[in-house]
PDB file of C-alpha atoms in Angstrom:
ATOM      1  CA  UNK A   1      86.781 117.885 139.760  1.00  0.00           C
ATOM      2  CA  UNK A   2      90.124 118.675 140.717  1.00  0.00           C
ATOM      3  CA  UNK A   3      89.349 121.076 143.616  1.00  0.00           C
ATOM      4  CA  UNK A   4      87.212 117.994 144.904  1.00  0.00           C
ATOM      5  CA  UNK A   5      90.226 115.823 144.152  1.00  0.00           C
ATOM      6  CA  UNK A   6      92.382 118.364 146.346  1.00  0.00           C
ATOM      7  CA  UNK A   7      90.256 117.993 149.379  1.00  0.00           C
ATOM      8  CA  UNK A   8      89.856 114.465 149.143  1.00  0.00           C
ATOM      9  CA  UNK A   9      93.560 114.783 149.454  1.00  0.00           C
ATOM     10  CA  UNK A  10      94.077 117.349 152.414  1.00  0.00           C
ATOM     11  CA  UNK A  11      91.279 114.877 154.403  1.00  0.00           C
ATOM     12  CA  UNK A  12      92.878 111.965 153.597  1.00  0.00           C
ATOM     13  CA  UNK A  13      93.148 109.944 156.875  1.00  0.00           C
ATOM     14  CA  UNK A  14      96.999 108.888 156.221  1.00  0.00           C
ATOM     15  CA  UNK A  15      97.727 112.796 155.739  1.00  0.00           C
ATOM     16  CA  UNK A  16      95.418 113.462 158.552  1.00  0.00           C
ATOM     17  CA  UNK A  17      97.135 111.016 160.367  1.00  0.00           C
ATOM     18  CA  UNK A  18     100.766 112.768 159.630  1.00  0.00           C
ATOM     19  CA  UNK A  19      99.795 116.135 160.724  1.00  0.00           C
ATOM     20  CA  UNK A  20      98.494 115.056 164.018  1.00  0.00           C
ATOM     21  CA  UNK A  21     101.616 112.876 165.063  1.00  0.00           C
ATOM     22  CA  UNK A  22     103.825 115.668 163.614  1.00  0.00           C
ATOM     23  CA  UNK A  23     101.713 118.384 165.713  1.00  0.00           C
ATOM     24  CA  UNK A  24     101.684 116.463 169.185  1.00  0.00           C
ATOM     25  CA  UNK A  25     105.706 115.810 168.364  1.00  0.00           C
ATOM     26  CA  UNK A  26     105.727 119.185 167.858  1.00  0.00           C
ATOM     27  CA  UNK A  27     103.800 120.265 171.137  1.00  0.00           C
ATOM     28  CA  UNK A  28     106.169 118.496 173.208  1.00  0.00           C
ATOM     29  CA  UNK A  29     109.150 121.303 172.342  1.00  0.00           C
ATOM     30  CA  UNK A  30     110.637 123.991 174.073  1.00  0.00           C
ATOM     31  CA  UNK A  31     108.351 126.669 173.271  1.00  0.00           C
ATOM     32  CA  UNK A  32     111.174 128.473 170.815  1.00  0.00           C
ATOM     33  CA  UNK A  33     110.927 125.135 168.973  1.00  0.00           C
ATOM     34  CA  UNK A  34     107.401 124.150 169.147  1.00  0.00           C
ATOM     35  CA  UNK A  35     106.750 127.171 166.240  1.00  0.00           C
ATOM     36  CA  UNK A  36     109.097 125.873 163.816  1.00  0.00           C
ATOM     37  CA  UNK A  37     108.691 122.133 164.580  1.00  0.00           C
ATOM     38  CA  UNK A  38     104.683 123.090 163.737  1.00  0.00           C
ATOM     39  CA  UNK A  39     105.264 125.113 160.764  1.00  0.00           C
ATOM     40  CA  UNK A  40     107.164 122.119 159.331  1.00  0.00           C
ATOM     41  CA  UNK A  41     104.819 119.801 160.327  1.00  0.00           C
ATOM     42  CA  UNK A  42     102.758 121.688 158.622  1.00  0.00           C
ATOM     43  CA  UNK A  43     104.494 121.725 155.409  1.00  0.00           C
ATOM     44  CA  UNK A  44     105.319 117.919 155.360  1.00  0.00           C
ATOM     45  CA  UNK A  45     101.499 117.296 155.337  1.00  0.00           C
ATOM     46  CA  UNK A  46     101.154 119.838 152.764  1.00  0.00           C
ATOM     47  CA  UNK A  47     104.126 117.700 150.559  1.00  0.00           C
ATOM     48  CA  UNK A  48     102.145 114.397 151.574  1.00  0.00           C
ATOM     49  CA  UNK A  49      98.940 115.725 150.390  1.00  0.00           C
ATOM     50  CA  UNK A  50     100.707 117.101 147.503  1.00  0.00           C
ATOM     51  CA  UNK A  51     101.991 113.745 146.535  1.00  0.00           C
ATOM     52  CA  UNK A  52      98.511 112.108 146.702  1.00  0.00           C
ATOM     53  CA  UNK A  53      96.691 115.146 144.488  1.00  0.00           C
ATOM     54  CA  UNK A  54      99.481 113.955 142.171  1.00  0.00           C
ATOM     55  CA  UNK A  55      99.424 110.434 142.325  1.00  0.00           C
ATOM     56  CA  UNK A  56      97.713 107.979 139.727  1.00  0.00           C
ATOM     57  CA  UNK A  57      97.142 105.629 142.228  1.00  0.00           C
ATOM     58  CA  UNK A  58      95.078 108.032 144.209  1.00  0.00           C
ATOM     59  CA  UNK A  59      93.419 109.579 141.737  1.00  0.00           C
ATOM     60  CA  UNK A  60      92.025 106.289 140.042  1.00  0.00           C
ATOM     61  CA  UNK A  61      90.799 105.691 143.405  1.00  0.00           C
ATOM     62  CA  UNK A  62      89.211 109.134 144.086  1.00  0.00           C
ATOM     63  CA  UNK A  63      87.216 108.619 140.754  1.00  0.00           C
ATOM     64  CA  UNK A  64      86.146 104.964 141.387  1.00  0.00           C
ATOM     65  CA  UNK A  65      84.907 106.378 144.806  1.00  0.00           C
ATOM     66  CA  UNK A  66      83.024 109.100 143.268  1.00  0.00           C
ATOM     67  CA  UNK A  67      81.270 106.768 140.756  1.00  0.00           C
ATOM     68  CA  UNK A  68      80.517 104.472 143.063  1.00  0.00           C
ATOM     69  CA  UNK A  69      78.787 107.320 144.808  1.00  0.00           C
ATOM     70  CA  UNK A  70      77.248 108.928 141.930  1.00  0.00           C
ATOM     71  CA  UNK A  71      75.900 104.953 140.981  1.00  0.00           C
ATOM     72  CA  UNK A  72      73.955 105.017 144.341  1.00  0.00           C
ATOM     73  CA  UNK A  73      72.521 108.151 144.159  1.00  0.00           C
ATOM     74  CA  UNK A  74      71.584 107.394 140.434  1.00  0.00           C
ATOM     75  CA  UNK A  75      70.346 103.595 142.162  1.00  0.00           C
ATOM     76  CA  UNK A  76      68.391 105.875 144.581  1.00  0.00           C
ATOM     77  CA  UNK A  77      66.433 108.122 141.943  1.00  0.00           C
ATOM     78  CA  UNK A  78      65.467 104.967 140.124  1.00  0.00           C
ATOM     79  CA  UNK A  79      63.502 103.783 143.474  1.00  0.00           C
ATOM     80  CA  UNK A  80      62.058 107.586 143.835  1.00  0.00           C
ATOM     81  CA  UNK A  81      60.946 108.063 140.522  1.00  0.00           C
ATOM     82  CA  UNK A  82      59.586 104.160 140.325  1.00  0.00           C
ATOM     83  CA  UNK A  83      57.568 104.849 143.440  1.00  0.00           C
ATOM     84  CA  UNK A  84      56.449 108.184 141.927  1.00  0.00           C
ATOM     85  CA  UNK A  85      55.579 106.298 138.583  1.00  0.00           C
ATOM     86  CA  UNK A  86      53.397 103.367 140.275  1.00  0.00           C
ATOM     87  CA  UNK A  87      50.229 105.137 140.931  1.00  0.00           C
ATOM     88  CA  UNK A  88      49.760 106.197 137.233  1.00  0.00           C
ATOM     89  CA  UNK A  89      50.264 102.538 135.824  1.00  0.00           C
ATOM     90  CA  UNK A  90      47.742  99.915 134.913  1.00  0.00           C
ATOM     91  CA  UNK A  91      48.553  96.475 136.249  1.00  0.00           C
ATOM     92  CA  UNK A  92      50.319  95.840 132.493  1.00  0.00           C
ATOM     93  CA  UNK A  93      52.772  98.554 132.685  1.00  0.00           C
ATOM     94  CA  UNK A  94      53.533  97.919 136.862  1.00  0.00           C
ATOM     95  CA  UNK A  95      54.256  94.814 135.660  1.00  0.00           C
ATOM     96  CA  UNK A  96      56.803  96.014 133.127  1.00  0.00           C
ATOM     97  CA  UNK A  97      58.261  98.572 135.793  1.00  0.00           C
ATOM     98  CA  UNK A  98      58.882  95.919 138.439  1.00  0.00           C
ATOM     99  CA  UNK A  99      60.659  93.679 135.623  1.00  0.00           C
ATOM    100  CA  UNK A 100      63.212  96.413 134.615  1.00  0.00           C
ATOM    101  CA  UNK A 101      63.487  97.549 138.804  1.00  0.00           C
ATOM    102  CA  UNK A 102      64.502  93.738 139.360  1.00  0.00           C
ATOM    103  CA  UNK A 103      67.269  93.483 136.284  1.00  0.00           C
ATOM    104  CA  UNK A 104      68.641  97.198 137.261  1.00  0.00           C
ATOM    105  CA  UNK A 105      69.096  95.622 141.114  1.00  0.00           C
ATOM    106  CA  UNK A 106      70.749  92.624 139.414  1.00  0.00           C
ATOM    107  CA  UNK A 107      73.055  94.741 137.514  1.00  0.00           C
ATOM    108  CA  UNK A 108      73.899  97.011 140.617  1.00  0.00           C
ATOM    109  CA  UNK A 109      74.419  94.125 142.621  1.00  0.00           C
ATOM    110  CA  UNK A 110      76.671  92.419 140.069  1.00  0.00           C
ATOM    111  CA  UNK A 111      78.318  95.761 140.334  1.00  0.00           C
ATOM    112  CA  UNK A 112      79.410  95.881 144.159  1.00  0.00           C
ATOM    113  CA  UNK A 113      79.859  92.685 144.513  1.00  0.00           C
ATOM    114  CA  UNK A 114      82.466  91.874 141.725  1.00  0.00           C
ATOM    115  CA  UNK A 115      86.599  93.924 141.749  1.00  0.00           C
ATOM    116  CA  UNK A 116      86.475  96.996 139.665  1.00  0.00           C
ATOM    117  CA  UNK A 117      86.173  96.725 136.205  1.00  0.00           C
ATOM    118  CA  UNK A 118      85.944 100.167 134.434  1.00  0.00           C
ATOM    119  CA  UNK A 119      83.534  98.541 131.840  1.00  0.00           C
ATOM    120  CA  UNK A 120      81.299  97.271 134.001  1.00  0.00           C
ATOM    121  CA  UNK A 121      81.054 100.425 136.001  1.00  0.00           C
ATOM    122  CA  UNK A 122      80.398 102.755 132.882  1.00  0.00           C
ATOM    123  CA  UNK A 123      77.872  99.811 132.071  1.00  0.00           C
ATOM    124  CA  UNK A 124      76.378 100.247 135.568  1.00  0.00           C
ATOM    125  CA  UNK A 125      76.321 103.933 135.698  1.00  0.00           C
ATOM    126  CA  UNK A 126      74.415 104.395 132.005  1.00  0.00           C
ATOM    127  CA  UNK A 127      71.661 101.228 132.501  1.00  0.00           C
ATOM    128  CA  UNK A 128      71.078 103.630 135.324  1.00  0.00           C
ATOM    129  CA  UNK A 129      70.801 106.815 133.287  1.00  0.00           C
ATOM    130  CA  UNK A 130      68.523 104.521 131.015  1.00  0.00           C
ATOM    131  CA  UNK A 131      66.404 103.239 133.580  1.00  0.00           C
ATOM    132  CA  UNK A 132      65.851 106.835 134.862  1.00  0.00           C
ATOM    133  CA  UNK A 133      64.508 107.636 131.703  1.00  0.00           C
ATOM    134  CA  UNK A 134      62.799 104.577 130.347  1.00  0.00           C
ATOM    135  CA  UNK A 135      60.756 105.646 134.121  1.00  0.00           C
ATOM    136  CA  UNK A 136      60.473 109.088 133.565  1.00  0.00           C
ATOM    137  CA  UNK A 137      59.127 108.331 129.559  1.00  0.00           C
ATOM    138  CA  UNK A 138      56.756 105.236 130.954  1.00  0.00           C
ATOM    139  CA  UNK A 139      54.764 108.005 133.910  1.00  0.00           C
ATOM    140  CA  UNK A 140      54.638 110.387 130.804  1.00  0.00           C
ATOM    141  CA  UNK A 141      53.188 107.709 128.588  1.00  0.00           C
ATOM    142  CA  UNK A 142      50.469 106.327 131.252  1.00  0.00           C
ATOM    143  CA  UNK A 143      49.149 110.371 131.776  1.00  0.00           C
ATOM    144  CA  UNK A 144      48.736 110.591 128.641  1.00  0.00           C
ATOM    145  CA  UNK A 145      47.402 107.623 128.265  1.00  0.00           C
ATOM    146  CA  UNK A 146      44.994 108.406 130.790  1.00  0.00           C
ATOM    147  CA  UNK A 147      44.057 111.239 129.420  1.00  0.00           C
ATOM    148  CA  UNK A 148      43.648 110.251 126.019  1.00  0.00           C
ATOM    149  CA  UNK A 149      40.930 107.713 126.975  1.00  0.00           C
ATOM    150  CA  UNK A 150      38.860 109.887 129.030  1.00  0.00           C
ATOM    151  CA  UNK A 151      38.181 111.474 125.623  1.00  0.00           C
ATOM    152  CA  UNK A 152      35.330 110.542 124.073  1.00  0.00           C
ATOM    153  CA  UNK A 153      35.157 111.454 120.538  1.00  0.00           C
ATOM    154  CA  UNK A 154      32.018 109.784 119.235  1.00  0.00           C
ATOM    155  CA  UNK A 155      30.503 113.388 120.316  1.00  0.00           C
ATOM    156  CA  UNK A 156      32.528 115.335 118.132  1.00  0.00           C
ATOM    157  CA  UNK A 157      31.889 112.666 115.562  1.00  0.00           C
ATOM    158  CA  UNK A 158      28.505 113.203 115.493  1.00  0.00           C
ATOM    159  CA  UNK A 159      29.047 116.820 115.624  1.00  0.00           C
ATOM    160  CA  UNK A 160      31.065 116.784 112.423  1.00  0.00           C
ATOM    161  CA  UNK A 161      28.731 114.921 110.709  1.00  0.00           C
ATOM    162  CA  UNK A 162      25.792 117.238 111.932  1.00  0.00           C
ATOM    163  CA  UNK A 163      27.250 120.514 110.922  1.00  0.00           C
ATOM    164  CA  UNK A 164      28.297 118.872 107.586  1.00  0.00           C
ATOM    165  CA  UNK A 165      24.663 117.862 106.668  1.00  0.00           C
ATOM    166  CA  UNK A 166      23.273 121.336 107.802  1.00  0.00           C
ATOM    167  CA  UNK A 167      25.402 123.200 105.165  1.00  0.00           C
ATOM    168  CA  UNK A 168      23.406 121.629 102.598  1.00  0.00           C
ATOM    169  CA  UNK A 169      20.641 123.758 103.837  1.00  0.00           C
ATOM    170  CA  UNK A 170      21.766 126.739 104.823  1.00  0.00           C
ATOM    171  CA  UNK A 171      21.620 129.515 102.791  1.00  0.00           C
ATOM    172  CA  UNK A 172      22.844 132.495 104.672  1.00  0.00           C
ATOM    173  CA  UNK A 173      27.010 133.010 103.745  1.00  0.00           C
ATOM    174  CA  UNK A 174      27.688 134.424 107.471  1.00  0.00           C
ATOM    175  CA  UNK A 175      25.861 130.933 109.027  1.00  0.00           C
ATOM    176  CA  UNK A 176      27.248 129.108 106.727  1.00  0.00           C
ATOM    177  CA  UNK A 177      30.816 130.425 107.291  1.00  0.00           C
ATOM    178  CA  UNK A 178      30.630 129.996 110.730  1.00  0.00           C
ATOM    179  CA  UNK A 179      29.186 126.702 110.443  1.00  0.00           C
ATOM    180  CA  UNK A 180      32.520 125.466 108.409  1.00  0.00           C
ATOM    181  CA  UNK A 181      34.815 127.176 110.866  1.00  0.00           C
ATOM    182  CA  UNK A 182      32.885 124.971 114.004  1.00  0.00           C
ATOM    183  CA  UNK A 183      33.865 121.658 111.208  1.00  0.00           C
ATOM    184  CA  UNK A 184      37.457 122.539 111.175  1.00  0.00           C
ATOM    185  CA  UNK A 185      37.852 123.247 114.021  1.00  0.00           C
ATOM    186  CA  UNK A 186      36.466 120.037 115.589  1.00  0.00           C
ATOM    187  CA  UNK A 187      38.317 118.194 112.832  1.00  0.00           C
ATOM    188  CA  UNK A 188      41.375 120.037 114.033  1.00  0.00           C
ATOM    189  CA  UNK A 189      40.738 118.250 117.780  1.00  0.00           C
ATOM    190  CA  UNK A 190      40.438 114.906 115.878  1.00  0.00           C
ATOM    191  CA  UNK A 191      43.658 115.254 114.429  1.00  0.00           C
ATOM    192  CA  UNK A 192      45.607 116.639 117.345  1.00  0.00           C
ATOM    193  CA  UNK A 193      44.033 113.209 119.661  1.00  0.00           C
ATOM    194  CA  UNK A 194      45.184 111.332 116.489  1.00  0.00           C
ATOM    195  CA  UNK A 195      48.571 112.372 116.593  1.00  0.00           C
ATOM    196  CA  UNK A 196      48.339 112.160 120.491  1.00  0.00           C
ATOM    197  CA  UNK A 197      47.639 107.951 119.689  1.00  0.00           C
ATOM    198  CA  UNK A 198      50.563 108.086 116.953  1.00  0.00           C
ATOM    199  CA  UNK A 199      52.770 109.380 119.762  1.00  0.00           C
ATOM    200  CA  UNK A 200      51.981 107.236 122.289  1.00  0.00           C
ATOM    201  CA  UNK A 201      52.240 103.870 120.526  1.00  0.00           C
ATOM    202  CA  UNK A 202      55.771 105.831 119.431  1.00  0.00           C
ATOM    203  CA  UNK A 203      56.794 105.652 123.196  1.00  0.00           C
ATOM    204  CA  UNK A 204      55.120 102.373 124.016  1.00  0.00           C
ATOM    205  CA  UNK A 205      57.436 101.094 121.067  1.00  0.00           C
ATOM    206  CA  UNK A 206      60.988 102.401 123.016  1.00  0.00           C
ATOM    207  CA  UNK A 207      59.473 101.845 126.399  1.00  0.00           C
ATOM    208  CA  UNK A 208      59.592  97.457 125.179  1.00  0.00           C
ATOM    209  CA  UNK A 209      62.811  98.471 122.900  1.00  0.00           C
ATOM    210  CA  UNK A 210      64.741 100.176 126.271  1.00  0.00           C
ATOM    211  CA  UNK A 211      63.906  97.241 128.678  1.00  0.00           C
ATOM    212  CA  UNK A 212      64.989  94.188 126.550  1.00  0.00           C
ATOM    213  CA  UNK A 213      67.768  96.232 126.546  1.00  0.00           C
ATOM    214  CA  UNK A 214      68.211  96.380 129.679  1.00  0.00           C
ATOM    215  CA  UNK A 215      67.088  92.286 130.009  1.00  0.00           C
ATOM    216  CA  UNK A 216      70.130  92.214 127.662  1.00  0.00           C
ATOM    217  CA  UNK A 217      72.777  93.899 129.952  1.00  0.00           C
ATOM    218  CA  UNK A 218      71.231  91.873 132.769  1.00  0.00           C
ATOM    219  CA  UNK A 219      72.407  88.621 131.167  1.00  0.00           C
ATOM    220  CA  UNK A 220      75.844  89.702 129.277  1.00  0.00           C
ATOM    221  CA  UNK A 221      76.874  91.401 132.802  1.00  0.00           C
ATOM    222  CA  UNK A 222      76.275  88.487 135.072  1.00  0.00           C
ATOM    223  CA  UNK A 223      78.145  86.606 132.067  1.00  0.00           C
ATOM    224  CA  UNK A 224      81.144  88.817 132.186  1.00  0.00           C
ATOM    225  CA  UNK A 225      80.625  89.762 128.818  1.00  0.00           C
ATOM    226  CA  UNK A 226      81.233  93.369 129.086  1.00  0.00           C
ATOM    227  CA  UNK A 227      82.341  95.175 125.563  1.00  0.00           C
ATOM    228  CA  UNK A 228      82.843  98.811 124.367  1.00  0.00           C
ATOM    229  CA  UNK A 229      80.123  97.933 121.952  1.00  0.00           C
ATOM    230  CA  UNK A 230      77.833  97.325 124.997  1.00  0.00           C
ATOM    231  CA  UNK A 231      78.562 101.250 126.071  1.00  0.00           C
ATOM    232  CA  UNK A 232      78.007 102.313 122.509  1.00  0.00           C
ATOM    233  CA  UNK A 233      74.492 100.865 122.101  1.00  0.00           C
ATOM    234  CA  UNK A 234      73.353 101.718 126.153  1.00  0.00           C
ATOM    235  CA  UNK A 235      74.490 105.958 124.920  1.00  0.00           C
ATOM    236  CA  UNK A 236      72.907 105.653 121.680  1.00  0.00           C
ATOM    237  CA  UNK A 237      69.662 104.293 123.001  1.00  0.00           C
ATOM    238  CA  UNK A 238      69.951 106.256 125.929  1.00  0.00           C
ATOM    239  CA  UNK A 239      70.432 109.342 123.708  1.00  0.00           C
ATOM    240  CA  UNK A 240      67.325 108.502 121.607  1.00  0.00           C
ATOM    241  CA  UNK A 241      64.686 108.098 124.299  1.00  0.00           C
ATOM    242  CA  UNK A 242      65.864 111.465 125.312  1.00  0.00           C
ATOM    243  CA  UNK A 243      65.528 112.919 122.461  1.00  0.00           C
ATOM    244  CA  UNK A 244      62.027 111.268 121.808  1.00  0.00           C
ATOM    245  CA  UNK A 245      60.612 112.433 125.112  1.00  0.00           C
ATOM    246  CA  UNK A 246      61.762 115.698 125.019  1.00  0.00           C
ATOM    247  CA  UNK A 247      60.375 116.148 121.119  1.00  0.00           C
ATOM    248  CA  UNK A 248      57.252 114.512 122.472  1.00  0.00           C
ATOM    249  CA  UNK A 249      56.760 116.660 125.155  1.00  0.00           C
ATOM    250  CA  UNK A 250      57.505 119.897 123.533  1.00  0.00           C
ATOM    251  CA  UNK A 251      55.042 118.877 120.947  1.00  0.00           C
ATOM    252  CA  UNK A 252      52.419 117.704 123.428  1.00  0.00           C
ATOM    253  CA  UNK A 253      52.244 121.041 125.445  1.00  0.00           C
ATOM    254  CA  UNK A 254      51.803 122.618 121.951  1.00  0.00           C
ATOM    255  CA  UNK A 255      49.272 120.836 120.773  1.00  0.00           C
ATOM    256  CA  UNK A 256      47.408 121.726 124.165  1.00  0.00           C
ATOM    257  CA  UNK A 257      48.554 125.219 124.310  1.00  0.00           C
ATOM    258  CA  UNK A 258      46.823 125.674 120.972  1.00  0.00           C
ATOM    259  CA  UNK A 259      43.187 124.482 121.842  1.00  0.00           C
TER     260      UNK A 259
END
């Protein structure tokens, strides 16, 4: 941070700006003075620049800059990872991604357009964090979605049910054994895609909680109702849905590492 904060200092166009004039002043000198007259030039734009690294003023401004950069960039990976996300939705879920696309462009618009306010911009910059992951969380949800009902487990079922009524009738202990070991295992599938459905409506529950969240912001930022509280509850639920999608997932690629 502050090395970046130096730089933005030593390119600053007033210092910029005071080197030059000092350095063609200086070129105009007898050649026994030009030296000097450049080394001090030299220095005074090192003082100048020195006096902006130090300077409230400037450095308020330096961060503002940088998270009005970082907001962008952050407004930019929403658009990528929406596009990204599209394909894999039904026409009930695109809906729900276009509606929290629309009230994060209203809140970054509300953003640029308005003076600085440090509460709305650490507003701004973590409905963007949220809406990066309520995205991210949503494409997860739809694969798996996907996925879950392209399984058809009327098969396995009937398999289960099978097996069962053949043990009644075998009488050999390997056959048998085996027999049992092809139940659990099948009822072992029917409990992992049951816990896959128990997950699932888990994420389809935060994926509504996260955007009337966001609907929320929307409104009390076009009201100029920022609050503390408002940051609070965006890094809490922020937080959670992390933490829910990365449990999820860990527990997802076990589950399928494991059959």
């Amino acid at each position: 941070m502050k090395l970046r904060l130096l730089i933005s200092a030593l390119t600053n166009y007033r210092n910029l700006g005071i080197l030059i004039v000092l350095s063609v002043l200086s070129s105009s000198l007898e050649s026994d003075m030009s030296y000097i007259a450049y080394v001090a030039s030299f220095v005074v734009y090192l003082g100048f620049s020195l006096q902006s690294f130090t300077s409230k003023k400037f450095q308020d401004n330096f961060i503002h800059e940088s998270k009005k950069k970082q907001i962008k960039n952050l407004d930019e990976m929403c658009k990528k990872l929406a596009d990204e996300t599209k394909a894999y939705t039904n026409a009930a879920y695109y809906k729900k991604l276009c509606s929290i696309m629309e009230d994060k462009t209203e809140i970054v618009q509300a953003y640029f357009k308005d003076e600085f306010n440090y509460l709305k911009e650490r507003i701004t910059e973590q409905t963007l964090n949220l809406v990066i992951t309520y995205i991210k969380l949503l494409k997860n949800f739809c694969k798996r979605c996907r996925d879950l009902n392209l399984t058809d487990i009327n098969p396995i079922i009937e398999r289960i049910n099978q097996n069962r009524r053949k043990l009644d009738f075998i009488k050999d202990q390997k056959v048998y054994e085996d027999l049992k070991k092809n139940i659990e295992m099948d009822e072992k599938i029917l409990n992992r895609l049951k816990e896959e459905k128990q997950d699932l409506e888990r994420i389809d529950t935060k994926l509504d909680y996260i955007k009337s969240t966001v609907s929320m912001f929307k409104h009390q930022i076009g009201m100029s109702m920022e609050s503390e509280e408002m940051i609070e509850k965006i890094e809490n639920t922020l937080n959670e849905a992390t933490a829910l999608e990365s449990v999820l997932e860990k527990r997802h690629k076990k589950r399928n590492s494991a059959f």
